[in-house]
Tab-separated table of C-alpha atoms and ligand atoms in Angstrom:
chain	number	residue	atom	x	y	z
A	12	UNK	CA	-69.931	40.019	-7.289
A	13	UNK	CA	-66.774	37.880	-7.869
A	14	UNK	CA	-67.584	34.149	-7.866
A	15	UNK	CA	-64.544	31.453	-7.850
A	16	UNK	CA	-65.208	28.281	-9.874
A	17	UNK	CA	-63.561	25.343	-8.471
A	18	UNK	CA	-63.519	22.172	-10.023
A	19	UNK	CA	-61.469	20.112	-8.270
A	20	UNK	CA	-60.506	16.399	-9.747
A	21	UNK	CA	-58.062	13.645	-8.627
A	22	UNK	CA	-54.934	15.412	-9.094
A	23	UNK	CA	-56.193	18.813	-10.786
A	24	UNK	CA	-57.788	21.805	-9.478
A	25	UNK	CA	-59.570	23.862	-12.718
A	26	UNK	CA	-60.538	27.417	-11.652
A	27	UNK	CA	-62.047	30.504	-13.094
A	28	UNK	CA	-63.061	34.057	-11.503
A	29	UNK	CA	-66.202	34.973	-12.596
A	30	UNK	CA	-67.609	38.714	-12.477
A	31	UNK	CA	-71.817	38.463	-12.071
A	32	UNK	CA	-74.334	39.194	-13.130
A	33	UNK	CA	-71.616	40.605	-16.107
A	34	UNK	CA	-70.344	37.399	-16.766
A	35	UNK	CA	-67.342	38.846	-17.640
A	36	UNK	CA	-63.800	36.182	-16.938
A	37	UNK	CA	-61.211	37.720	-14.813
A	38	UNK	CA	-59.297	35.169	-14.912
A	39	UNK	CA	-58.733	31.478	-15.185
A	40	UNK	CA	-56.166	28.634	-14.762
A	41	UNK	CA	-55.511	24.834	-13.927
A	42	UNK	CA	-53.481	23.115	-11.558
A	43	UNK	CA	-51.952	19.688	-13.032
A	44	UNK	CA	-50.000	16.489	-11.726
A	45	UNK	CA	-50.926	17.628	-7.804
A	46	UNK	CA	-48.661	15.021	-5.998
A	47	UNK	CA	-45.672	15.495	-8.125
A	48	UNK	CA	-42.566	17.397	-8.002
A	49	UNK	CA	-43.510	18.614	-11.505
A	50	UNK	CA	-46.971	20.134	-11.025
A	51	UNK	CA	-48.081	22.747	-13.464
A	52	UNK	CA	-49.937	25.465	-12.838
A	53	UNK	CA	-51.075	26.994	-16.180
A	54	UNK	CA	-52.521	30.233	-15.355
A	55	UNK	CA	-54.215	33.988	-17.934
A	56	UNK	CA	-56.157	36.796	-17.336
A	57	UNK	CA	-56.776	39.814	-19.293
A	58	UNK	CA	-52.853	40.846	-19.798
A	59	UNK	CA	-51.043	37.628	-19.297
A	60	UNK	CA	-50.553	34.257	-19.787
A	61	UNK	CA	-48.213	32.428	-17.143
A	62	UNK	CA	-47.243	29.000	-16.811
A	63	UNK	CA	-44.869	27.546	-13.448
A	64	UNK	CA	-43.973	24.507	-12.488
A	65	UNK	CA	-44.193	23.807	-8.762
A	66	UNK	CA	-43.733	20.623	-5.765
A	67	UNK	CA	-47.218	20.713	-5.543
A	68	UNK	CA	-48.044	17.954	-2.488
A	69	UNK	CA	-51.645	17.711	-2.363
A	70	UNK	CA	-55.246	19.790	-2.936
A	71	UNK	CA	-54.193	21.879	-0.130
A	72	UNK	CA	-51.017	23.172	-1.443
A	73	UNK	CA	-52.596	23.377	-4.992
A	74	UNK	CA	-55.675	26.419	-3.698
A	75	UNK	CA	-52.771	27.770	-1.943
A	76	UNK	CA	-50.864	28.784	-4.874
A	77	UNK	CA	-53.865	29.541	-6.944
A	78	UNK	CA	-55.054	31.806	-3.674
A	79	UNK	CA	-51.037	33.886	-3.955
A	80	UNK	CA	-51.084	33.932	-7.349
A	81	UNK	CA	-54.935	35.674	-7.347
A	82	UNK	CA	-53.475	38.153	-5.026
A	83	UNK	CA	-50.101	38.684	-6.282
A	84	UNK	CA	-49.278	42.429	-6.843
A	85	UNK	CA	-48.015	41.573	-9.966
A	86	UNK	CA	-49.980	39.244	-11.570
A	87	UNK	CA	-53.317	38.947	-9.886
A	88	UNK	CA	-56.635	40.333	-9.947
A	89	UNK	CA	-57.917	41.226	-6.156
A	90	UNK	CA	-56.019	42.707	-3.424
A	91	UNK	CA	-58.155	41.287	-0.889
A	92	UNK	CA	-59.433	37.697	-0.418
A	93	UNK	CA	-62.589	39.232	1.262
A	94	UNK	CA	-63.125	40.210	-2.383
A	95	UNK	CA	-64.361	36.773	-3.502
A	96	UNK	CA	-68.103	36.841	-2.775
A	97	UNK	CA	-68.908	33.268	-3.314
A	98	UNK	CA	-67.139	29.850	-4.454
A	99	UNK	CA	-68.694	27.930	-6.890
A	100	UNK	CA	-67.995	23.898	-6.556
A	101	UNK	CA	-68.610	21.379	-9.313
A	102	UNK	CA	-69.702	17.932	-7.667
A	103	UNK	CA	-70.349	15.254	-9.611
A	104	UNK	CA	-72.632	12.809	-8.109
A	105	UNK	CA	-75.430	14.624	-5.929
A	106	UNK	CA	-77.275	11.142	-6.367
A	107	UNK	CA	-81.417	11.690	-5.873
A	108	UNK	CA	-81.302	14.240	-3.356
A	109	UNK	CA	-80.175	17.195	-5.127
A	110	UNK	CA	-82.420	18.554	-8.153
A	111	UNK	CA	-81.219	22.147	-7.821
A	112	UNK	CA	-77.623	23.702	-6.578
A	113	UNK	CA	-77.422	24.006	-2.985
A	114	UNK	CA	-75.634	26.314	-0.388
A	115	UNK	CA	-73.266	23.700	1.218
A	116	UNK	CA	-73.725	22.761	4.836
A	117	UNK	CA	-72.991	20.341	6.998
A	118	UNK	CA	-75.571	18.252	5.474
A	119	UNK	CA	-74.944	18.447	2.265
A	120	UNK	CA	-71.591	17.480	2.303
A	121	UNK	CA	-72.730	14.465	4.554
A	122	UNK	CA	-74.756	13.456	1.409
A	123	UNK	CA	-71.431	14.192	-0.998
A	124	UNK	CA	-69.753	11.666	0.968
A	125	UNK	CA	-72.723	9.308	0.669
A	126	UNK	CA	-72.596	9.651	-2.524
A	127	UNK	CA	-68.405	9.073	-3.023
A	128	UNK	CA	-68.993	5.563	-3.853
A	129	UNK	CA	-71.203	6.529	-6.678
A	130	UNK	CA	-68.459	8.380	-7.866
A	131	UNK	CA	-65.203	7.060	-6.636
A	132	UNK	CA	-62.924	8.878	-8.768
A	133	UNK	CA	-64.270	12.360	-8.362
A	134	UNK	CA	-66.838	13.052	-5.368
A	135	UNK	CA	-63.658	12.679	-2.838
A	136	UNK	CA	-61.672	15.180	-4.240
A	137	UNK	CA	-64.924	17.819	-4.883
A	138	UNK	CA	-65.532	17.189	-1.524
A	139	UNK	CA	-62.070	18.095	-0.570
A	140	UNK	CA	-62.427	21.396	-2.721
A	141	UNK	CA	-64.993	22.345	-0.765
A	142	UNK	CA	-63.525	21.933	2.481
A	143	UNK	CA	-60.567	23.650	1.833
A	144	UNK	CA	-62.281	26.593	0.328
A	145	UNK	CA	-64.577	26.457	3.552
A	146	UNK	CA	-61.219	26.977	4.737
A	147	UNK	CA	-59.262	29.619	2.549
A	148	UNK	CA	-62.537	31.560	2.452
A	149	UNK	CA	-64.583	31.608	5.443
A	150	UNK	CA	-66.387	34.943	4.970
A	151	UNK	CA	-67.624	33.383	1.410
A	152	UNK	CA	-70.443	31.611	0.716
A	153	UNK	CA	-69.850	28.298	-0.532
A	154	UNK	CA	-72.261	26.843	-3.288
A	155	UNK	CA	-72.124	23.351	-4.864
A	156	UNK	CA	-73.503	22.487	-8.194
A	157	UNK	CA	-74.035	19.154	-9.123
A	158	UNK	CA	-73.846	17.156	-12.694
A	159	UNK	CA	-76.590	15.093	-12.027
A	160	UNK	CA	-79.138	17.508	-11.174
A	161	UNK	CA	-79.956	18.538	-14.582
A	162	UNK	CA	-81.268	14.809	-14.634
A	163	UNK	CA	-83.239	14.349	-11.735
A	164	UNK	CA	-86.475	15.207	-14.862
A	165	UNK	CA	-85.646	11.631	-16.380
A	166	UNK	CA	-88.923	10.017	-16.370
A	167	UNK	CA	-88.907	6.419	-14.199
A	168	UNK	CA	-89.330	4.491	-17.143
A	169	UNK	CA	-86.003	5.687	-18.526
A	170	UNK	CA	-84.818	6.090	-15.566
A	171	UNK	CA	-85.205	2.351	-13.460
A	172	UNK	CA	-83.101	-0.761	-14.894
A	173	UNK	CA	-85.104	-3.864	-15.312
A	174	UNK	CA	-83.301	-5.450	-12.318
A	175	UNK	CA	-85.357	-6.303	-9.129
A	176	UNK	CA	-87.488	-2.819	-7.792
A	177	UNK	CA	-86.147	-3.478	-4.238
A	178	UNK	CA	-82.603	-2.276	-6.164
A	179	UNK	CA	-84.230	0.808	-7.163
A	180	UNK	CA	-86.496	1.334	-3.874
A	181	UNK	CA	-83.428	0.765	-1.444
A	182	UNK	CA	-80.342	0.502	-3.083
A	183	UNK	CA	-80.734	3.471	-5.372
A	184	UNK	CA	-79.418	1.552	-8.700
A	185	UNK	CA	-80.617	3.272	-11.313
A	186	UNK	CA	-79.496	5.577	-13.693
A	187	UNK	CA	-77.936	9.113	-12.840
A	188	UNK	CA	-76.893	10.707	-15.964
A	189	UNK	CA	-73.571	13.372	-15.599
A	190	UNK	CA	-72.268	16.189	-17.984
A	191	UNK	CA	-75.406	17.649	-17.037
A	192	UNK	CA	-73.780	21.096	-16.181
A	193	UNK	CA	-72.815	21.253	-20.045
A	194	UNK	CA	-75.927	20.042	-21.572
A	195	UNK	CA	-77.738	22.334	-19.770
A	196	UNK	CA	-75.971	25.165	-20.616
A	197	UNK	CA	-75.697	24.618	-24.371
A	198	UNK	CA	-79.350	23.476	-24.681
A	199	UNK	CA	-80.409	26.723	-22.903
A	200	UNK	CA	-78.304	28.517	-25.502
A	201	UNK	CA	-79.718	26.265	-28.415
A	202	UNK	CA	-83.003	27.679	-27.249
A	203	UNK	CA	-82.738	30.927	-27.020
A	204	UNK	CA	-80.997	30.767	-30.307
A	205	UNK	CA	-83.643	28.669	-32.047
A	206	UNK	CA	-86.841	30.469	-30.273
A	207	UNK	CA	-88.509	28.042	-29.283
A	208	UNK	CA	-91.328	27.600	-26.934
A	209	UNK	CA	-91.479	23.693	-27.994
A	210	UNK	CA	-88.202	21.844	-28.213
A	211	UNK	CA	-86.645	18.840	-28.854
A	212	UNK	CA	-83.184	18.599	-28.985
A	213	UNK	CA	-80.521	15.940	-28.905
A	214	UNK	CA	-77.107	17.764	-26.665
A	215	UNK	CA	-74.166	15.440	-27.722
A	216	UNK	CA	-70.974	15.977	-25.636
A	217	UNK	CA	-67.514	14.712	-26.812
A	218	UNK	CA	-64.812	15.810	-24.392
A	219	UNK	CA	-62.450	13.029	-22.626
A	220	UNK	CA	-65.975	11.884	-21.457
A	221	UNK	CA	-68.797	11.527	-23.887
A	222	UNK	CA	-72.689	11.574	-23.279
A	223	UNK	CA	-75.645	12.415	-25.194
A	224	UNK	CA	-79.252	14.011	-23.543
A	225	UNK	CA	-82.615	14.035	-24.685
A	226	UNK	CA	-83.584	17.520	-23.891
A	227	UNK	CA	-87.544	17.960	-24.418
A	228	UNK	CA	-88.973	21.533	-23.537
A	229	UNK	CA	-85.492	22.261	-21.539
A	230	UNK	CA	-85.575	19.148	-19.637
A	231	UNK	CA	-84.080	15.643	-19.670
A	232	UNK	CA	-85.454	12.601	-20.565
A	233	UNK	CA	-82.880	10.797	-21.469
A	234	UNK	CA	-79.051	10.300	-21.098
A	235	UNK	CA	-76.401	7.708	-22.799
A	236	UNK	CA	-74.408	7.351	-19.273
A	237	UNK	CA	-76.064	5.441	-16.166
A	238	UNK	CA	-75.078	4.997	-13.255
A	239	UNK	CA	-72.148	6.057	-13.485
A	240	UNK	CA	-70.500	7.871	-16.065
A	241	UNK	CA	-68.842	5.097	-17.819
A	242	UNK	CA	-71.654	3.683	-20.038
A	243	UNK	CA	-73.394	4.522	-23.578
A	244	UNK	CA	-70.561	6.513	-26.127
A	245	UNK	CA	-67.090	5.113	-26.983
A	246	UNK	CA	-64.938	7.516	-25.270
A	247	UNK	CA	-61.167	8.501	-24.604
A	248	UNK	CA	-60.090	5.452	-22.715
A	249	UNK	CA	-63.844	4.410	-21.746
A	250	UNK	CA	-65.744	1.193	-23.431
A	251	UNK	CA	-68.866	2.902	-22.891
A	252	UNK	CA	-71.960	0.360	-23.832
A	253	UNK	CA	-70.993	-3.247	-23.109
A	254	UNK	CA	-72.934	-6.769	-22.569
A	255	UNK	CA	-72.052	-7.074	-19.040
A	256	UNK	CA	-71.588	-11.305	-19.579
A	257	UNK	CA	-68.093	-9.765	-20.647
A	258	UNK	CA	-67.334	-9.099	-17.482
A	259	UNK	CA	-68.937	-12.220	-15.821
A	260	UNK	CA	-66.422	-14.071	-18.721
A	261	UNK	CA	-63.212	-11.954	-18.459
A	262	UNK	CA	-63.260	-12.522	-14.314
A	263	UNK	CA	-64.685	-16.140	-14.594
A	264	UNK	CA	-62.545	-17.835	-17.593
A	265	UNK	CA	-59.645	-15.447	-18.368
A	266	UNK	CA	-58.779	-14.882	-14.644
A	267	UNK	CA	-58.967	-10.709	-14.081
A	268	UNK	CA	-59.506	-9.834	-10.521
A	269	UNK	CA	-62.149	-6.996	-10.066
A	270	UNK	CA	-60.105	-4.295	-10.141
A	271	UNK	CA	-58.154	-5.261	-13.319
A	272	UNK	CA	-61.617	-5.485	-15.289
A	273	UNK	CA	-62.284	-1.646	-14.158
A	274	UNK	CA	-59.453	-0.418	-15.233
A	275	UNK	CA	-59.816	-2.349	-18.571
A	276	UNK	CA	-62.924	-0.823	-19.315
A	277	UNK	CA	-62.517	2.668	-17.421
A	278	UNK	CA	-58.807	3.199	-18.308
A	279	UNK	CA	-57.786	0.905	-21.186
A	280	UNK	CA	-60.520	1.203	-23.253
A	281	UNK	CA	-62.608	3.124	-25.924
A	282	UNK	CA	-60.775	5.009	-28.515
A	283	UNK	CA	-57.208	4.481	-26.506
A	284	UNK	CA	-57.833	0.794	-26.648
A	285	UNK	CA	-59.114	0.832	-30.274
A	286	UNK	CA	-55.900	2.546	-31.561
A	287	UNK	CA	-53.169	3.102	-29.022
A	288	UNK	CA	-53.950	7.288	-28.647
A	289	UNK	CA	-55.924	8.643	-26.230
A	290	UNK	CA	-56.500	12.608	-28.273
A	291	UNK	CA	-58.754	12.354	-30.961
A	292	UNK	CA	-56.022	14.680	-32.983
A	293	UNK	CA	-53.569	12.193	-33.027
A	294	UNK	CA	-56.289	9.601	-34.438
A	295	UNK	CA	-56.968	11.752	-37.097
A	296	UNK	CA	-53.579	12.383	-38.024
A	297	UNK	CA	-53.380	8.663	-37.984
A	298	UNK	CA	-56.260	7.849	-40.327
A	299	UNK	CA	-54.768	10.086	-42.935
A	300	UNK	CA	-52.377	8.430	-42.898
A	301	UNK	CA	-54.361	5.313	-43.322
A	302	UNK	CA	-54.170	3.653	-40.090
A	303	UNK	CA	-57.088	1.112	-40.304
A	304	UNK	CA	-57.205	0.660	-36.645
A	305	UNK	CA	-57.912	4.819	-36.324
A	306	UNK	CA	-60.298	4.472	-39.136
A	307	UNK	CA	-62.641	1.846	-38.007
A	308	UNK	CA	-62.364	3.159	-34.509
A	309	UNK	CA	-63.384	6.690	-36.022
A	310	UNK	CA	-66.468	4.910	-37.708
A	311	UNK	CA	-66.886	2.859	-34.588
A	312	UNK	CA	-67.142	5.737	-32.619
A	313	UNK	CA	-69.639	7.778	-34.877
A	314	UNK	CA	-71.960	4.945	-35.490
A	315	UNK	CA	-72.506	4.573	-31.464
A	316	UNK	CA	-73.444	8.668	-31.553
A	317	UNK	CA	-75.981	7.821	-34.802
A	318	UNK	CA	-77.583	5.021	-32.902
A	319	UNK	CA	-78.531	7.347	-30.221
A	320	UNK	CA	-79.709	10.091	-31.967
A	321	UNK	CA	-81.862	7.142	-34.057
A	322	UNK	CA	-83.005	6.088	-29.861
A	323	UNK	CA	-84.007	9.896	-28.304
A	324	UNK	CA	-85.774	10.911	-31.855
A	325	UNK	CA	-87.576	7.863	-30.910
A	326	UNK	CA	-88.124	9.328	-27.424
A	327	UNK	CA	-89.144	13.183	-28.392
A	328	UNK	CA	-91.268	11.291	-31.421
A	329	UNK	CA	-88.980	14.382	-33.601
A	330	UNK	CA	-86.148	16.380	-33.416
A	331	UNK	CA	-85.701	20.222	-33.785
A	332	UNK	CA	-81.586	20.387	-33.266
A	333	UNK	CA	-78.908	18.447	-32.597
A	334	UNK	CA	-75.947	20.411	-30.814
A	335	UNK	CA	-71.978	19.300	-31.090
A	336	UNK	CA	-70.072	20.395	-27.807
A	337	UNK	CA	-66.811	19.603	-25.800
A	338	UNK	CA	-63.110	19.548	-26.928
A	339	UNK	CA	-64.062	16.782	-29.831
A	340	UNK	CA	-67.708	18.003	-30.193
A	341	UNK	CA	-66.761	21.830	-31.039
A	342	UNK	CA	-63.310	20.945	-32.823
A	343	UNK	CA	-63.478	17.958	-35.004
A	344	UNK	CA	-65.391	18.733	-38.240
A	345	UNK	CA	-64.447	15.010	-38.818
A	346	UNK	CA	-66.381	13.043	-36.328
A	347	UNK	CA	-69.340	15.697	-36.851
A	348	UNK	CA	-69.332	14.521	-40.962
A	349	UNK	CA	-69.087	11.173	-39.601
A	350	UNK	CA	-71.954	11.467	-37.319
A	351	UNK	CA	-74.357	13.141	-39.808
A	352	UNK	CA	-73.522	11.300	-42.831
A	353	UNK	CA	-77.011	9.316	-44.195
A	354	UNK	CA	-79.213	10.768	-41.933
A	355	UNK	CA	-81.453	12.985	-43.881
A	356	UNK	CA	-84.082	10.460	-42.367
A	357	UNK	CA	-84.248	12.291	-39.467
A	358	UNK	CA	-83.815	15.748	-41.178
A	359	UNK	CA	-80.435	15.897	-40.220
A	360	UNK	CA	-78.210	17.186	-43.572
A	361	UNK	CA	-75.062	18.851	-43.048
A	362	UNK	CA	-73.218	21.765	-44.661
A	363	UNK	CA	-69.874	20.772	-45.588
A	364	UNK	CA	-68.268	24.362	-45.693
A	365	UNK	CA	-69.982	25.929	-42.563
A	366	UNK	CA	-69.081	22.307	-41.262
A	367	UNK	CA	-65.316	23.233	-41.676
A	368	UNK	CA	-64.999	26.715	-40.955
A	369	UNK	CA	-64.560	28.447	-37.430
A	370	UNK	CA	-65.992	30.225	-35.136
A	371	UNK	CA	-66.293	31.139	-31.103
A	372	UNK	CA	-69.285	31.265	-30.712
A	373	UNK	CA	-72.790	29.348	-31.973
A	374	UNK	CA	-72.376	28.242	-35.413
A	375	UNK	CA	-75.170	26.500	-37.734
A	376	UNK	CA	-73.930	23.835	-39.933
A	377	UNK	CA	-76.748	22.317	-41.156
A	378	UNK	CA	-78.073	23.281	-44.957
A	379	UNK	CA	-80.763	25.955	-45.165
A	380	UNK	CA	-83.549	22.780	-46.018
A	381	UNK	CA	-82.830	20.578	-43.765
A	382	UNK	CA	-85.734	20.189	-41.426
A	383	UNK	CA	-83.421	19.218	-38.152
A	384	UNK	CA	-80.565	21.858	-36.883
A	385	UNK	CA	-77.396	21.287	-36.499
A	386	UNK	CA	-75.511	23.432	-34.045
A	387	UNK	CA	-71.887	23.459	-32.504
A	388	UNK	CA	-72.467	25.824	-29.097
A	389	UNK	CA	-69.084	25.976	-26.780
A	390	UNK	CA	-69.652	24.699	-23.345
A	391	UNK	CA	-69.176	27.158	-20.300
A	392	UNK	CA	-69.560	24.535	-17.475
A	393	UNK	CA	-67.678	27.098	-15.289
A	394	UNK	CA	-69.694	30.180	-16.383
A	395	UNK	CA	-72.769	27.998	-16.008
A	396	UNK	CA	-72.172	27.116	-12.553
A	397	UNK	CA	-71.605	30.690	-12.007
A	398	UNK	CA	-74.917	31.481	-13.078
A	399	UNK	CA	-76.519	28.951	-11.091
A	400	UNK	CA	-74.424	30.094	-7.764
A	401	UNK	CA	-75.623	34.071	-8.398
A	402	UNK	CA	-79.293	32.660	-9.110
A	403	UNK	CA	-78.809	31.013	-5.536
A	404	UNK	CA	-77.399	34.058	-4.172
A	405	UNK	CA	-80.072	36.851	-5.009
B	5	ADP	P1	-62.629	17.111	-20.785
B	5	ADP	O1	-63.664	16.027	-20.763
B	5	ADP	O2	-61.342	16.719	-20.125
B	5	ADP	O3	-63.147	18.473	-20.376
B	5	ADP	P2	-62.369	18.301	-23.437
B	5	ADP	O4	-63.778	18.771	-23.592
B	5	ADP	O5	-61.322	19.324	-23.245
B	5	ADP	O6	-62.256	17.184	-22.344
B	5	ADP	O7	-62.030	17.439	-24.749
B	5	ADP	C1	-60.838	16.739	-24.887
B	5	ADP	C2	-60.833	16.049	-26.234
B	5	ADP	O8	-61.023	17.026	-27.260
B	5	ADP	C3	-59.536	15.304	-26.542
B	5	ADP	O9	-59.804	13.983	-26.939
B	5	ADP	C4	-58.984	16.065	-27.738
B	5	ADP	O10	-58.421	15.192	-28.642
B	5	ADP	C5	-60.220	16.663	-28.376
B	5	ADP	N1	-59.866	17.836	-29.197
B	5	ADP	C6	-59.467	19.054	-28.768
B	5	ADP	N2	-59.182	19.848	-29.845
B	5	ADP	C7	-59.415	19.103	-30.946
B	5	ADP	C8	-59.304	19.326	-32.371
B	5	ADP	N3	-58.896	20.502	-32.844
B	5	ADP	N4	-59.639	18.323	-33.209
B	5	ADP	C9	-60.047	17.142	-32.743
B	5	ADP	N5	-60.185	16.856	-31.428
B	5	ADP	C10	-59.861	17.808	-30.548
C-alpha cells in the first residue's frame, strides 16, 4: 500500500511516499517559499535527486507540482494517481479530542478549525493540506495524525496550570504538549532497543523547535512546551520559558503592542536573539572562534535541557535513557557534551569518542558503567505517521 505523507506548513509542503507495511521510501521532497516567484521544490527518490525552481502561488499550486512530478514518465514513481492508497496528514493541534489518529471527516476537520487558534501558525495550513488532497485524491483515504495526541496520557496534575479551574473546565487552558509524533517514535525505538518492559526515559528533541517528554512505560507524563509550542527549551528564534510579568512590562512601560511582543518572543528570540544566527552550525563556528555571545548562549541553551532532565527524573523517581533527536539533537556532538557534562548524579556519563563519531542509525554514547543510557535515535515523523495511518487502515 502506498501512503503519501503530507505535512503541510505556512509556506512549505514536506512530503514522502511511503511503501507499507515495508516501510520502504519511494520517494520524498519539499516544497519551499510557496507565494514567491522563487519557490523551490527540492525533490529524490531511489535514482535521482532534482531540484526546480518554480512561481509557486499558493498550497494549491504547490500539491499540484508535487502530484506531476510523482507521475512524470521520467522522473516519478506511479503511473496512476489511483495508486496512492491513503494520505497521511500531520496536524498539529488536535486539542483534547483526539488521543489516537483519525480518518478525517467532516467532523474532524470541524474540530481542526476549532482548534486553529490553538495553533495559529500551522493548523490553517494542515487543514488546507487536507482539503486539497480530499481534492487531488478522492478515491484515497485521508488520515490525520496529530502532535498532541501522544500527550493526551499527561496526568492532570501536570497537565492543569494553577490559574482558575473554570479556565481548564471551559476554556480548555492547559497544557498540550507537541513534537509528540517524534517522541513517540524514537521512544518506541529506545524501547525496543533497550528491552524493556519498565521504562523511564527522558526524549529530548532539538530541531528549529525544541521539547523534552517524560516517557514512563511508553507514555507521557510530562512535556517542556504548553500550550502552545513556544514554552520550556531555548530554541531557534523561540524564548521558550519566560516570567510572563515580562510581557505585562514590555506592553505596559516600554510601549509594544500585542503583536510586536509575539513576534519578539516567537520570532526574535532564543538562540537567534542570543547571537544574531538562527542554525546552530553557524553558532558553533562562531564560538570557535570565540564569540562570547555564541558561547554563553551555547551554555545557556544546555543548562535549560539539564534542568529538565534534573525535573522528569524527579517525575519517573529514575531514569533508564535519555535519547538526543532532531537536526541539533542527532548532529551536534557539542550541545550533547554540553548537556551531559556533571551529571553522573543522575547516571548520566558520556563517551566522548562514540559521542563524536557517526552513524544512521541508533547509536549509544554513554560509557559501558554508566547506570543511565544515552542514545541518539533519528526521528521518522513521516514514517511514523505512516505507521499510524496503515495501523488505522487494517
Ligand atoms: P525542524 O524543526 O525544522 O524539523 P530540524 O530537525 O531539521 O528542524 O533541525 C534544524 C536544526 O538542526 C538547525 O538549527 C540546524 O542548525 C541544526 N543542525 C542540522 N545539522 C547540524 C549539524 N551538523 N550540527 C549542528 N546543528 C545542526
Amino acid at each position: 500500500m502506498n501512503i503519501l505523507i503530507i505535512n503541510s506548513g505556512s509556506s512549505s509542503i514536506k512530503f514522502q511516499l511511503i511503501q507499507m507495511p515495508s516501510e520502504t521510501l519511494v520517494c520524498s521532497g519539499l516544497v519551499e517559499r510557496i507565494g514567491n516567484k522563487d519557490a523551490v521544490l527540492n525533490y529524490k527518490n531511489e535514482t535521482i535527486k532534482l531540484k526546480q525552481i518554480h512561481y509557486i502561488n499558493n498550497h494549491k499550486q504547490g500539491l499540484q507540482i508535487i502530484i506531476d512530478l510523482l507521475l512524470d514518465a521520467e522522473n516519478g514513481v506511479i503511473e496512476d494517481i489511483k495508486e496512492i492508497a491513503a494520505v497521511g496528514h500531520r496536524v498539529v493541534h488536535g486539542g483534547n479530542t483526539f488521543s489516537n489518529t483519525a480518518l478525517v471527516t467532516p467532523e474532524v476537520k470541524q474540530k481542526i478549525q476549532q482548534y486553529a487558534p490553538l495553533a495559529p501558525l500551522h493548523n490553517p495550513s494542515n487543514l488546507e493540506g487536507i482539503e486539497i488532497a480530499e481534492e487531488y485524491f478522492p478515491h484515497a483515504k485521508q488520515i490525520a495524525v496529530f502532535d498532541t495526541a501522544f500527550h493526551q496520557t499527561i496526568p492532570t496534575k501536570a497537565r492543569k496550570y494553577a490559574i482558575p479551574n473554570d479556565l481548564y473546565e471551559d476554556k480548555d487552558i492547559q497544557v498540550y504538549g507537541f513534537h509528540g509524533t517524534s517522541h513517540k517514535y524514537v521512544s518506541e525505538k529506545a524501547i525496543e532497543y533497550l528491552k524493556l518492559e519498565r521504562s523511564k526515559i527522558i526524549s529530548i528533541h532539538l530541531g528549529n523547535g525544541c521539547s523534552m517528554t517524560a516517557i514512563q512505560d511508553g507514555k507521557s507524563i510530562d512535556h517542556s512546551m504548553g500550550f502552545a509550542p513556544t514554552n520550556g527549551l531555548i530554541m531557534g528564534s523561540r524564548s521558550g520559558d519566560i516570567d510572563h510579568s515580562v510581557i505585562f512590562y514590555l506592553v505596559n512601560s516600554l510601549g509594544y503592542s500585542l503583536e510586536n511582543v509575539n513576534n519578539l518572543l516567537t520570532k526574535k528570540s532564543g538562540m537567534l536573539g542570543l547571537t544574531g544566527y538562527n542554525d546552530l552550525r553557524d553558532i558553533e563556528k562562531e564560538a570557535e572562534k570565540g564569540n562570547i555571545d555564541c558561547l554563553l548562549a551555547l551554555e545557556m541553551n544546555a543548562y535549560r535541557i539539564k534542568k529538565f532532565i534534573g525535573t522528569y527524573v524527579a517525575a519517573m523517581n529514575g531514569l533508564d535513557a535519555i535519547i538526543f533527536t532532531a537536526g541539533i539533537g542527532e548532529n551536534s556532538s557539542l550541545i550533547r557534551e554540553l548537556v551531559c557534562k556533571d551529571m553522573d548524579f543522575f547516571g548520566i556519563e558520556l563517551d566522548k569518542d562514540k559521542n563524536n563519531g557517526k552513524a544512521k542509525s541508533i547509536r549509544e554514547i554513554s560509557t559501558s558503567t554508566a547506570e543511565a543510557r544515552i542514545l541518539i535515535i533519528p526521528t521518522n515523523e513521516e514514517l511514523e505517521i505512516a505507521k499510524q495511518a496503515y495501523c488505522l487502515l487494517n
